[in-house]
CSV table of N, CA and C in Angstrom, one decimal:
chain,number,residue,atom,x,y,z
A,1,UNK,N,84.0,44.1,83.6
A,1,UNK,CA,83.4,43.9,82.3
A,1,UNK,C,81.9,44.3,82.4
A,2,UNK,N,81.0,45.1,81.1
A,2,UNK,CA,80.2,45.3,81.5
A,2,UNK,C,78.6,44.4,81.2
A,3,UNK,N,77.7,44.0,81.6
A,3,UNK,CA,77.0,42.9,81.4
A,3,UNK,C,75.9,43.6,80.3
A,4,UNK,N,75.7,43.5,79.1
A,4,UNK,CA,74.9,44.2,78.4
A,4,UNK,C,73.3,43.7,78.7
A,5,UNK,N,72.4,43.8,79.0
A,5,UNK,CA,71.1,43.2,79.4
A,5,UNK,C,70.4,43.8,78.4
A,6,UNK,N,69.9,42.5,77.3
A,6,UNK,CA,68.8,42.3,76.9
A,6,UNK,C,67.7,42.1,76.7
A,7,UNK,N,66.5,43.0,77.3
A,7,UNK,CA,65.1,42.4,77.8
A,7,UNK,C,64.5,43.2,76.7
A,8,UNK,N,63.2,43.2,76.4
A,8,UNK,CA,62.1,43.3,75.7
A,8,UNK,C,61.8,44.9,75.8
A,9,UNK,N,62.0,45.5,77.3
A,9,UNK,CA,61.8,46.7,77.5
A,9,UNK,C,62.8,47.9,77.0
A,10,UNK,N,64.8,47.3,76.9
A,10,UNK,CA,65.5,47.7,76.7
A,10,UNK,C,65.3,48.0,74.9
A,11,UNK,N,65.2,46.8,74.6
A,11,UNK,CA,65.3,47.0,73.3
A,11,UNK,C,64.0,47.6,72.7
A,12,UNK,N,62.8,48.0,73.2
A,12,UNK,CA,61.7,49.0,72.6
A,12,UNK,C,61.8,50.6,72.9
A,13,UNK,N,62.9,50.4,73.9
A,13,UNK,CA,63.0,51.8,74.5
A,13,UNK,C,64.4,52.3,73.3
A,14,UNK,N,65.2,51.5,73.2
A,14,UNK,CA,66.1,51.8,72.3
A,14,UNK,C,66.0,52.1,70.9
A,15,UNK,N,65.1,50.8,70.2
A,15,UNK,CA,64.3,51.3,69.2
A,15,UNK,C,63.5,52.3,69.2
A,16,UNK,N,62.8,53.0,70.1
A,16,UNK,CA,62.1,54.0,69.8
A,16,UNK,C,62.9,55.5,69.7
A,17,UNK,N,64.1,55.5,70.8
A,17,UNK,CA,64.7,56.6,70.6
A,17,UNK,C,65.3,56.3,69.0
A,18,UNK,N,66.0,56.0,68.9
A,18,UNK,CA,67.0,55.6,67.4
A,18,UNK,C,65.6,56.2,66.3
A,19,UNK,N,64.8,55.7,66.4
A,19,UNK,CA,63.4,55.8,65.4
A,19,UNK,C,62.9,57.8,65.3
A,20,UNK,N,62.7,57.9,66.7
A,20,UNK,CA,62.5,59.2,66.7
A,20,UNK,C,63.6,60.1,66.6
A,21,UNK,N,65.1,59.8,66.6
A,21,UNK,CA,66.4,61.0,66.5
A,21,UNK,C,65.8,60.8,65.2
A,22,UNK,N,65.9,59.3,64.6
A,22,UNK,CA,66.3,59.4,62.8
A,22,UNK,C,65.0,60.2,62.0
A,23,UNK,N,63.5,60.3,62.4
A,23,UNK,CA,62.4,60.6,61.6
A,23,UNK,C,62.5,62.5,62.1
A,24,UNK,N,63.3,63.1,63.1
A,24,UNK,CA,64.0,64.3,63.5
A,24,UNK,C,64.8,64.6,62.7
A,25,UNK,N,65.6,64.0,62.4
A,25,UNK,CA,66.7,64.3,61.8
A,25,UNK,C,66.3,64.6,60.1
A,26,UNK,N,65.3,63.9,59.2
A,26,UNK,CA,65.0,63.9,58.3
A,26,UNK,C,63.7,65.2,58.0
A,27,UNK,N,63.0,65.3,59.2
A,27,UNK,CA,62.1,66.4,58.7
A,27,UNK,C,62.8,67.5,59.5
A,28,UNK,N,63.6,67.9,60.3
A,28,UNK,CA,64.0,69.6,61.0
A,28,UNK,C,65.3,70.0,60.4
A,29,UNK,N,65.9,69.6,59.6
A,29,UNK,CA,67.1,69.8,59.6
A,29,UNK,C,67.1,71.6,58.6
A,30,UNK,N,66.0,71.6,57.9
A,30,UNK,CA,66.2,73.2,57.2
A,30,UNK,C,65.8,74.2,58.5
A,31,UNK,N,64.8,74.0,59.5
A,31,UNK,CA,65.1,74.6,60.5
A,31,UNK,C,66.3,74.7,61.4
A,32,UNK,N,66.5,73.7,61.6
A,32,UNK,CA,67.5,74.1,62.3
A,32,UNK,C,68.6,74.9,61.8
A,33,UNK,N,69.2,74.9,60.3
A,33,UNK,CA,70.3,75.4,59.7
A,33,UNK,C,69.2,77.2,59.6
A,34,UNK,N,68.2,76.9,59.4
A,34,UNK,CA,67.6,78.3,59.3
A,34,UNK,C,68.1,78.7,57.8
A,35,UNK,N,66.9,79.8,57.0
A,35,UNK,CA,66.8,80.3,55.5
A,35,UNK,C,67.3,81.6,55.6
A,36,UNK,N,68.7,81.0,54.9
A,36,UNK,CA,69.5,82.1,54.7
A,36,UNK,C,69.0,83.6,54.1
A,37,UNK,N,69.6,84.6,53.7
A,37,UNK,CA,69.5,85.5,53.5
A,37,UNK,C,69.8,86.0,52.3
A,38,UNK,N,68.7,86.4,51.3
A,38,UNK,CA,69.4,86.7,50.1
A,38,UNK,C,70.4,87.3,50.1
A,39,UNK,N,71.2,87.0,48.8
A,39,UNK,CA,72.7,88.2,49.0
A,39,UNK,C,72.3,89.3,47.3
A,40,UNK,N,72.9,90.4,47.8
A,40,UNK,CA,72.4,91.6,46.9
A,40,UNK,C,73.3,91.2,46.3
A,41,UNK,N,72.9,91.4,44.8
A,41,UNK,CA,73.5,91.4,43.6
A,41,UNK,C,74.1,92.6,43.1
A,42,UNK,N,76.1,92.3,43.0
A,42,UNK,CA,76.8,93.8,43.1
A,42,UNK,C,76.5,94.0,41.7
A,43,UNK,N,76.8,95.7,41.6
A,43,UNK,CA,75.6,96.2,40.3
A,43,UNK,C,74.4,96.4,40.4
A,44,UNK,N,73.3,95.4,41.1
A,44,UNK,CA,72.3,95.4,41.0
A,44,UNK,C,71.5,96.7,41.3
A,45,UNK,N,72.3,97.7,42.0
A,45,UNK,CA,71.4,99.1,42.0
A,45,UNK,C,71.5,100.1,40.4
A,46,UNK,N,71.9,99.5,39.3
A,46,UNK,CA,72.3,100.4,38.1
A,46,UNK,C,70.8,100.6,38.2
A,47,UNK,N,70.6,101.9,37.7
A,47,UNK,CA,69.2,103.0,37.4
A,47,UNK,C,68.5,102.8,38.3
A,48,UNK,N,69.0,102.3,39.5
A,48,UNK,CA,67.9,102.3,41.0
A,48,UNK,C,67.6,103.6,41.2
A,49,UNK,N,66.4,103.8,41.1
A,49,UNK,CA,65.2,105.4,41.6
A,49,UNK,C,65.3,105.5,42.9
A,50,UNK,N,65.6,105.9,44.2
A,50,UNK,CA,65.2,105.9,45.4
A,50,UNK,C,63.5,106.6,45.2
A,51,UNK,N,62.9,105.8,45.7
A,51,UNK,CA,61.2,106.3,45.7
A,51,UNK,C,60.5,106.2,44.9
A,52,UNK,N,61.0,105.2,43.7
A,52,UNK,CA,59.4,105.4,42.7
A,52,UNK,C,58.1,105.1,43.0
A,53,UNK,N,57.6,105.5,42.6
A,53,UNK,CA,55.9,105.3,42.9
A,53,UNK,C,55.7,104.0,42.9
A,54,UNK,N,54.4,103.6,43.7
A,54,UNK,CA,54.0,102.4,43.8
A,54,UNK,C,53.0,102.6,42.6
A,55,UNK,N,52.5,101.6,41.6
A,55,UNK,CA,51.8,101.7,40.4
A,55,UNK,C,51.0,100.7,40.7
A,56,UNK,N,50.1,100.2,39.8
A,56,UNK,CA,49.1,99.1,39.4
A,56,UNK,C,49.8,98.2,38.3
A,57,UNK,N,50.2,99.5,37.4
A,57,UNK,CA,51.1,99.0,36.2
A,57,UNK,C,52.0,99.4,35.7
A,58,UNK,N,53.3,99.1,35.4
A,58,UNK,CA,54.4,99.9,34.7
A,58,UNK,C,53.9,99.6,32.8
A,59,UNK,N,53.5,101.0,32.8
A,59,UNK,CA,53.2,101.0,30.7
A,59,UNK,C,52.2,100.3,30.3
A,60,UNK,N,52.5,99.5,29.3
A,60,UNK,CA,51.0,98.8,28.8
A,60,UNK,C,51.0,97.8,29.3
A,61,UNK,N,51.6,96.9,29.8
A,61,UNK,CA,51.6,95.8,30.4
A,61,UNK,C,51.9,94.5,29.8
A,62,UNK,N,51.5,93.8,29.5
A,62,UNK,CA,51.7,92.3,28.6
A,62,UNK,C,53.0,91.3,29.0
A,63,UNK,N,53.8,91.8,30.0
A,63,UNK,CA,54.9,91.0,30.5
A,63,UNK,C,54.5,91.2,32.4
A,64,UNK,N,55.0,90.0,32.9
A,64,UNK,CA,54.4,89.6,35.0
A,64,UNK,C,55.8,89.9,35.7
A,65,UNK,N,56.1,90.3,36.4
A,65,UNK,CA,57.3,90.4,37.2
A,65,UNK,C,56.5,90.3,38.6
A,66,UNK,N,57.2,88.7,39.4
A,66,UNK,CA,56.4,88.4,40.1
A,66,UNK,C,57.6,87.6,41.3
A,67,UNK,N,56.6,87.6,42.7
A,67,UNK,CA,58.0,86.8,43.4
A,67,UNK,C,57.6,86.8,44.9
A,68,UNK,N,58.2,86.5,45.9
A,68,UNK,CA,57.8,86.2,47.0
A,68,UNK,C,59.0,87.0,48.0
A,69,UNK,N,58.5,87.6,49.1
A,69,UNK,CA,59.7,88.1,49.7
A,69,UNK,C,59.1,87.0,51.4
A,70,UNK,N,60.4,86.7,52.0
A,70,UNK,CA,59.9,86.0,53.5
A,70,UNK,C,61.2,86.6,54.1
A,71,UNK,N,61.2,86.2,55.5
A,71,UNK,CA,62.3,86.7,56.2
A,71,UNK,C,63.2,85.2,56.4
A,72,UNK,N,64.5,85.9,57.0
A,72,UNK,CA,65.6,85.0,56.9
A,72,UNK,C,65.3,84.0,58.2
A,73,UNK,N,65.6,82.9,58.0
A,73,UNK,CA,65.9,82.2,59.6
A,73,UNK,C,64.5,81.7,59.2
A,74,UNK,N,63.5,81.7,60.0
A,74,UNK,CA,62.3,80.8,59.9
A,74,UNK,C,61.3,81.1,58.3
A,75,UNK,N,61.8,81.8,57.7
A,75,UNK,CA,60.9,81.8,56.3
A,75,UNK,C,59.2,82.3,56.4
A,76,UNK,N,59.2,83.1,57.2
A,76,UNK,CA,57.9,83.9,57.7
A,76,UNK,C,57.8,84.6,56.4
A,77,UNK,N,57.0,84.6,55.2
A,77,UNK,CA,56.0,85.6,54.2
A,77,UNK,C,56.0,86.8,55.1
A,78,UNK,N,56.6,88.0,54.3
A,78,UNK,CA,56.4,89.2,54.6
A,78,UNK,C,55.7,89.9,54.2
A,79,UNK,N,54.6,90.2,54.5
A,79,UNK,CA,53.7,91.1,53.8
A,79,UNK,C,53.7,92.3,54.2
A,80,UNK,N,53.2,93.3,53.2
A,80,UNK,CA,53.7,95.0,53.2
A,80,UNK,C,54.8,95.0,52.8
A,81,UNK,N,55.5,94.2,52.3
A,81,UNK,CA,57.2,95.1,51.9
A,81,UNK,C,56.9,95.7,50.3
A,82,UNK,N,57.7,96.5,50.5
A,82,UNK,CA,57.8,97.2,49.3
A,82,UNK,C,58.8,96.9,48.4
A,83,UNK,N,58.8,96.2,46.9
A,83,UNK,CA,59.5,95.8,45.9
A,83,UNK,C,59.2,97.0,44.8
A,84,UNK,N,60.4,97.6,44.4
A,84,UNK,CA,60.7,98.0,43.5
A,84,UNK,C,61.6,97.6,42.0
A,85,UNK,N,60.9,97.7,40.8
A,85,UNK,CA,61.1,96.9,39.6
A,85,UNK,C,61.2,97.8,38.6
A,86,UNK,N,62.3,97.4,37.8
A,86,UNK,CA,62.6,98.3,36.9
A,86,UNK,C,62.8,97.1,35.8
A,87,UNK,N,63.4,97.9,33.9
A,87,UNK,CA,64.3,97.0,33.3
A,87,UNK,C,63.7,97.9,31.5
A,88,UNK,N,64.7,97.3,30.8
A,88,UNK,CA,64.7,97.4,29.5
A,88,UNK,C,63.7,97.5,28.9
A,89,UNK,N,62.8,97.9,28.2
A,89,UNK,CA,61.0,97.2,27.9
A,89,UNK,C,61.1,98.1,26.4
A,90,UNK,N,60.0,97.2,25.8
A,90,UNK,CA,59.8,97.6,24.5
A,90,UNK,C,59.4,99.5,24.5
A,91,UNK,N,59.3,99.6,26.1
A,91,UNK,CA,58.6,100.9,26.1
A,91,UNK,C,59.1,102.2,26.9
A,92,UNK,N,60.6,101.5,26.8
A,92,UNK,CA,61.6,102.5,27.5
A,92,UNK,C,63.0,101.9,27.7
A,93,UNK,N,63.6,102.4,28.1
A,93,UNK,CA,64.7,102.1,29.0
A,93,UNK,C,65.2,101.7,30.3
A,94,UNK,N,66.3,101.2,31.1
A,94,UNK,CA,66.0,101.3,32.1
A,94,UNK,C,66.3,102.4,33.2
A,95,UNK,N,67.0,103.3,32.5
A,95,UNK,CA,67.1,104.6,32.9
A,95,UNK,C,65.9,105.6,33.3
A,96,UNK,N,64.7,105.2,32.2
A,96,UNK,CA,63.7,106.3,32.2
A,96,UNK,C,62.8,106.2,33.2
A,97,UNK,N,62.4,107.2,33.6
A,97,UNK,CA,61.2,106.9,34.4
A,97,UNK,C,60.3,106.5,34.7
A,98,UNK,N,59.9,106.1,33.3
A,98,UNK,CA,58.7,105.3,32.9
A,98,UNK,C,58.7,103.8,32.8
A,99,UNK,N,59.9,103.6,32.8
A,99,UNK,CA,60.6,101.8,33.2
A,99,UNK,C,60.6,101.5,34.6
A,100,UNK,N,59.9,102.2,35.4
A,100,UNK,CA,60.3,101.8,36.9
A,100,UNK,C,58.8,102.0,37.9
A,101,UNK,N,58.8,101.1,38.2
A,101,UNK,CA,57.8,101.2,39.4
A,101,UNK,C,57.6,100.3,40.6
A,102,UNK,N,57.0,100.1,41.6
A,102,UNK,CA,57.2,99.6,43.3
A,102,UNK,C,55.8,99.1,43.3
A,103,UNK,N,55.5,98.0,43.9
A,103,UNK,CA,54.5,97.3,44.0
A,103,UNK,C,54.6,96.6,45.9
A,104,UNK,N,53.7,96.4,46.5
A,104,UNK,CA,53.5,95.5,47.8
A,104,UNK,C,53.0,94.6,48.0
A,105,UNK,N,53.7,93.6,48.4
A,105,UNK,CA,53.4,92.1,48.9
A,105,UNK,C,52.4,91.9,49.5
A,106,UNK,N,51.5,91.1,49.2
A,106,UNK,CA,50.5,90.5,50.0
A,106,UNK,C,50.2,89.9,50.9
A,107,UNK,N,49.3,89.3,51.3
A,107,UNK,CA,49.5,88.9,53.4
A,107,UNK,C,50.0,87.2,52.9
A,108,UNK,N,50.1,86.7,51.9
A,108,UNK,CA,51.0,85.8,52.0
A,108,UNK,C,52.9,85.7,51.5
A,109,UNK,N,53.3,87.3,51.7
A,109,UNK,CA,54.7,87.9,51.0
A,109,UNK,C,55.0,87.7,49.7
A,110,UNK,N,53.5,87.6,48.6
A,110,UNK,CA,53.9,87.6,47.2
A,110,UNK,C,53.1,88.4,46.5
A,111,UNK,N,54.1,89.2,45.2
A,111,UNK,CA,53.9,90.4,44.7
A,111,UNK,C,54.1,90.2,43.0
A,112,UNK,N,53.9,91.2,42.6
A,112,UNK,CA,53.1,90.7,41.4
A,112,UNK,C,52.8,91.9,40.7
A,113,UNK,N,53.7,92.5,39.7
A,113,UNK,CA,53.7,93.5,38.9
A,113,UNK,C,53.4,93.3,37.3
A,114,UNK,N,52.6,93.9,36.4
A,114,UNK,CA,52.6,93.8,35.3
A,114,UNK,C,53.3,95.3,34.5
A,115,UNK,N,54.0,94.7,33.3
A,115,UNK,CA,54.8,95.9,33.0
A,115,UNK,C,55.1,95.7,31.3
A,116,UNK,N,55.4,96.6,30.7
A,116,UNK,CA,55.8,96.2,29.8
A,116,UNK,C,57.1,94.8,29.2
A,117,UNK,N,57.2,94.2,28.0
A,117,UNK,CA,57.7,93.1,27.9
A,117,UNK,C,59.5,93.5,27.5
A,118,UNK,N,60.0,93.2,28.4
A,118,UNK,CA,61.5,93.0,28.8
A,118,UNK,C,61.6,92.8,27.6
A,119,UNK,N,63.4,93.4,27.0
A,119,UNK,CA,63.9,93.1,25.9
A,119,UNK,C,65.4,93.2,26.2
A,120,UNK,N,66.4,92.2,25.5
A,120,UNK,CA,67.7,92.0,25.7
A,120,UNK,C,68.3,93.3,25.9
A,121,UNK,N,69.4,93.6,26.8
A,121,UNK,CA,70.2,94.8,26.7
A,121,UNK,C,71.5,94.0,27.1
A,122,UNK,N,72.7,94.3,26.5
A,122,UNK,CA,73.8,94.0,26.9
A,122,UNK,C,74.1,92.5,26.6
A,123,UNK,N,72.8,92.0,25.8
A,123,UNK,CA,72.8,90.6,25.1
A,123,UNK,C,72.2,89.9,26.5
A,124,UNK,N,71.4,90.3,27.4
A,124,UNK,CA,70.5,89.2,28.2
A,124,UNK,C,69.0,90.3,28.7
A,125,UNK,N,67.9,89.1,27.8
A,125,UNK,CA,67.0,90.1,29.0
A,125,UNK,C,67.0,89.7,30.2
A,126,UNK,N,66.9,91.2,30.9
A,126,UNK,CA,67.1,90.6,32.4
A,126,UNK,C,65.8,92.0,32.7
A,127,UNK,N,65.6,91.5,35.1
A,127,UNK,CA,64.7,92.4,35.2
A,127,UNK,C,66.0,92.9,36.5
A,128,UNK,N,65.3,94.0,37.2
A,128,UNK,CA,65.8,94.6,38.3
A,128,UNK,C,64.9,94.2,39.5
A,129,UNK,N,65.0,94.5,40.7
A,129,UNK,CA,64.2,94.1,41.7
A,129,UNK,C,65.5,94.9,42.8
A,130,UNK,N,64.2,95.2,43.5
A,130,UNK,CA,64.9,95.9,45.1
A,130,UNK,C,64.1,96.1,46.1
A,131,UNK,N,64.5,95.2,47.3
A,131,UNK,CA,63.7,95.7,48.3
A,131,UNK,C,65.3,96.7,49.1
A,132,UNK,N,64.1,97.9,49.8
A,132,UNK,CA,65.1,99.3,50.1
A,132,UNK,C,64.1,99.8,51.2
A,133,UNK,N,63.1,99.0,51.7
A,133,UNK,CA,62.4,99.9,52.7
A,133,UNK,C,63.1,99.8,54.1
A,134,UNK,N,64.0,99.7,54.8
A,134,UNK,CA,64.4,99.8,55.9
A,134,UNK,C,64.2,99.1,57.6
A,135,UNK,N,63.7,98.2,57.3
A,135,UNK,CA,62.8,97.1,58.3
A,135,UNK,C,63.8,96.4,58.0
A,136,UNK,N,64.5,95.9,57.1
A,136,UNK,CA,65.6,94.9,56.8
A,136,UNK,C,67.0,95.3,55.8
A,137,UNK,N,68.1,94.3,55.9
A,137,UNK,CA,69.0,94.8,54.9
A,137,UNK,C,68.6,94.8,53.5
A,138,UNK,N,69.1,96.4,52.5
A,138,UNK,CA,68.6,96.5,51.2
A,138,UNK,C,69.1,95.0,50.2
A,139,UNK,N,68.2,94.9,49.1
A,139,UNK,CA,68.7,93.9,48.1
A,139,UNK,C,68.4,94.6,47.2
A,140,UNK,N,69.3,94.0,46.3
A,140,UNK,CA,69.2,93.9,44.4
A,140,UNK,C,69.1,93.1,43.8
A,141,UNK,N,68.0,92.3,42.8
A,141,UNK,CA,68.6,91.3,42.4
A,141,UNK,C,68.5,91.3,40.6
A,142,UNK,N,68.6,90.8,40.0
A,142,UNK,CA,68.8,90.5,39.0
A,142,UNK,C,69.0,89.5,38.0
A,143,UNK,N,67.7,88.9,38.0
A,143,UNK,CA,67.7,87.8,37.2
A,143,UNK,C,67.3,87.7,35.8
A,144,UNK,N,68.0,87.3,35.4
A,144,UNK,CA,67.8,87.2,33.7
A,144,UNK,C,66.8,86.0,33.0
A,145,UNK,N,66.0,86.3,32.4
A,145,UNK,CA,65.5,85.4,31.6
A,145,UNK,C,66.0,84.2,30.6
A,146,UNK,N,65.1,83.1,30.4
A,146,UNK,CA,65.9,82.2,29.5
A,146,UNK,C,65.9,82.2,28.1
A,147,UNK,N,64.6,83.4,27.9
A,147,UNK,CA,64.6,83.5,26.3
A,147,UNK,C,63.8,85.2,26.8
A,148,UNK,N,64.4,85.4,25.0
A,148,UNK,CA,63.9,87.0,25.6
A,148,UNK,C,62.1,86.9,24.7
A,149,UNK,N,61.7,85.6,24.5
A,149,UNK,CA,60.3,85.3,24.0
A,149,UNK,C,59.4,85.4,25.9
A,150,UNK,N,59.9,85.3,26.7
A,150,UNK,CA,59.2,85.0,28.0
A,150,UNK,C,58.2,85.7,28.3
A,151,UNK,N,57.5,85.5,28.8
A,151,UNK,CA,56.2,86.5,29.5
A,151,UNK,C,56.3,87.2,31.0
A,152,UNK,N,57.0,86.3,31.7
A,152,UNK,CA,57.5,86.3,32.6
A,152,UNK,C,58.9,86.1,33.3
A,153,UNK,N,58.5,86.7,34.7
A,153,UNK,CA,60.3,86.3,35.1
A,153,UNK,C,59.8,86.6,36.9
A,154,UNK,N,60.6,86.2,37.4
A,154,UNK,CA,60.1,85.6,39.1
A,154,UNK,C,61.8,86.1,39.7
A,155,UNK,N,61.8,87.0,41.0
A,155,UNK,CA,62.4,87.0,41.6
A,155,UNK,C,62.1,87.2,43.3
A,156,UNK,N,62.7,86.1,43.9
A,156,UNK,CA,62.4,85.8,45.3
A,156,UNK,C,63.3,86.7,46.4
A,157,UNK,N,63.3,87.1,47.1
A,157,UNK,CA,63.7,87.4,48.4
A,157,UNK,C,63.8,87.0,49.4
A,158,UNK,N,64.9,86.7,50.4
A,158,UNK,CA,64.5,86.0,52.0
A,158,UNK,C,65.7,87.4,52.6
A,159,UNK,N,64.9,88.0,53.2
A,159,UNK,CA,65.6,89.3,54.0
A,159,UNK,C,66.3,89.0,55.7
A,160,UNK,N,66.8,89.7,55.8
A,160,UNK,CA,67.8,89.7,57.0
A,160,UNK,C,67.2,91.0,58.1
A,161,UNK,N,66.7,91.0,58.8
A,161,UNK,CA,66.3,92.2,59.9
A,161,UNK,C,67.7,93.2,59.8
A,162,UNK,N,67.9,94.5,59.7
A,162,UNK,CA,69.0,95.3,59.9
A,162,UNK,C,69.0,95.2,61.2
């Protein structure tokens, strides 16, 4: 039979471990599972340009296409990547060439394009977004707005090393 001994030292030593797994357990747990990896949105290359220009501005401007890119697993901000954005606008199509342009992340991995103002196509306004520079696997994404009144619209990235 085993004698359980209870002294003053057992049980502070006990409580402390118990105290520190549990205040571990509540702040590392998204590290440890690590920040997945966006997944490209199938379709998401319709009217994709390989190469458009990097711009200041796509058209007149008055609508933000804006977002963050970080890497997968520890969530490191990538700065320098190259995002390309396209979409529907009062001032083109998304086909045209004038609907599309590539902008670069900042040394905190967020980017920030002004473009003309998105309008419904296919009954949703939506934008395009693509990272394709080759440091990581390509994405598409595709996020649609909640009203096609918006000014804005935000899409994020978390990349995967090729």
């Amino acid at each position: 039979m085993t004698t359980l001994l209870l002294n003053r030292r057992n049980l502070l030593a006990a409580g402390g471990s118990a105290l520190l797994t549990g205040v571990s357990g509540f702040l590392l747990p998204a590290r440890a599972a690590g920040l997945a990896p966006t997944e490209s949105m199938a379709g998401g290359a319709n009217n994709y340009r390989k190469g458009a220009a990097i711009v200041d501005r796509i058209g007149k401007g008055g609508f933000w296409m804006s977002g963050t890119v970080r890497r997968a697993g520890d969530g490191t901000p990538l700065a320098g990547q190259r995002i390309q954005i396209w979409a529907h606008t009062t001032e083109g199509q998304e086909h045209e060439p004038q609907s599309h342009g590539a902008t670069m992340t900042d040394k905190n991995g967020a980017f920030r394009l002004e473009m003309p103002q998105i309008i419904p196509v296919f009954g949703q306004p939506h934008g395009h977004l693509a990272y394709d520079s080759g440091e990581f696997k390509t994405v598409f994404l595709r996020p649609v707005m909640r009203s096609a009144k918006d000014k804005s619209l935000e899409g994020h990235f978390v990349l995967q090393p090729v």
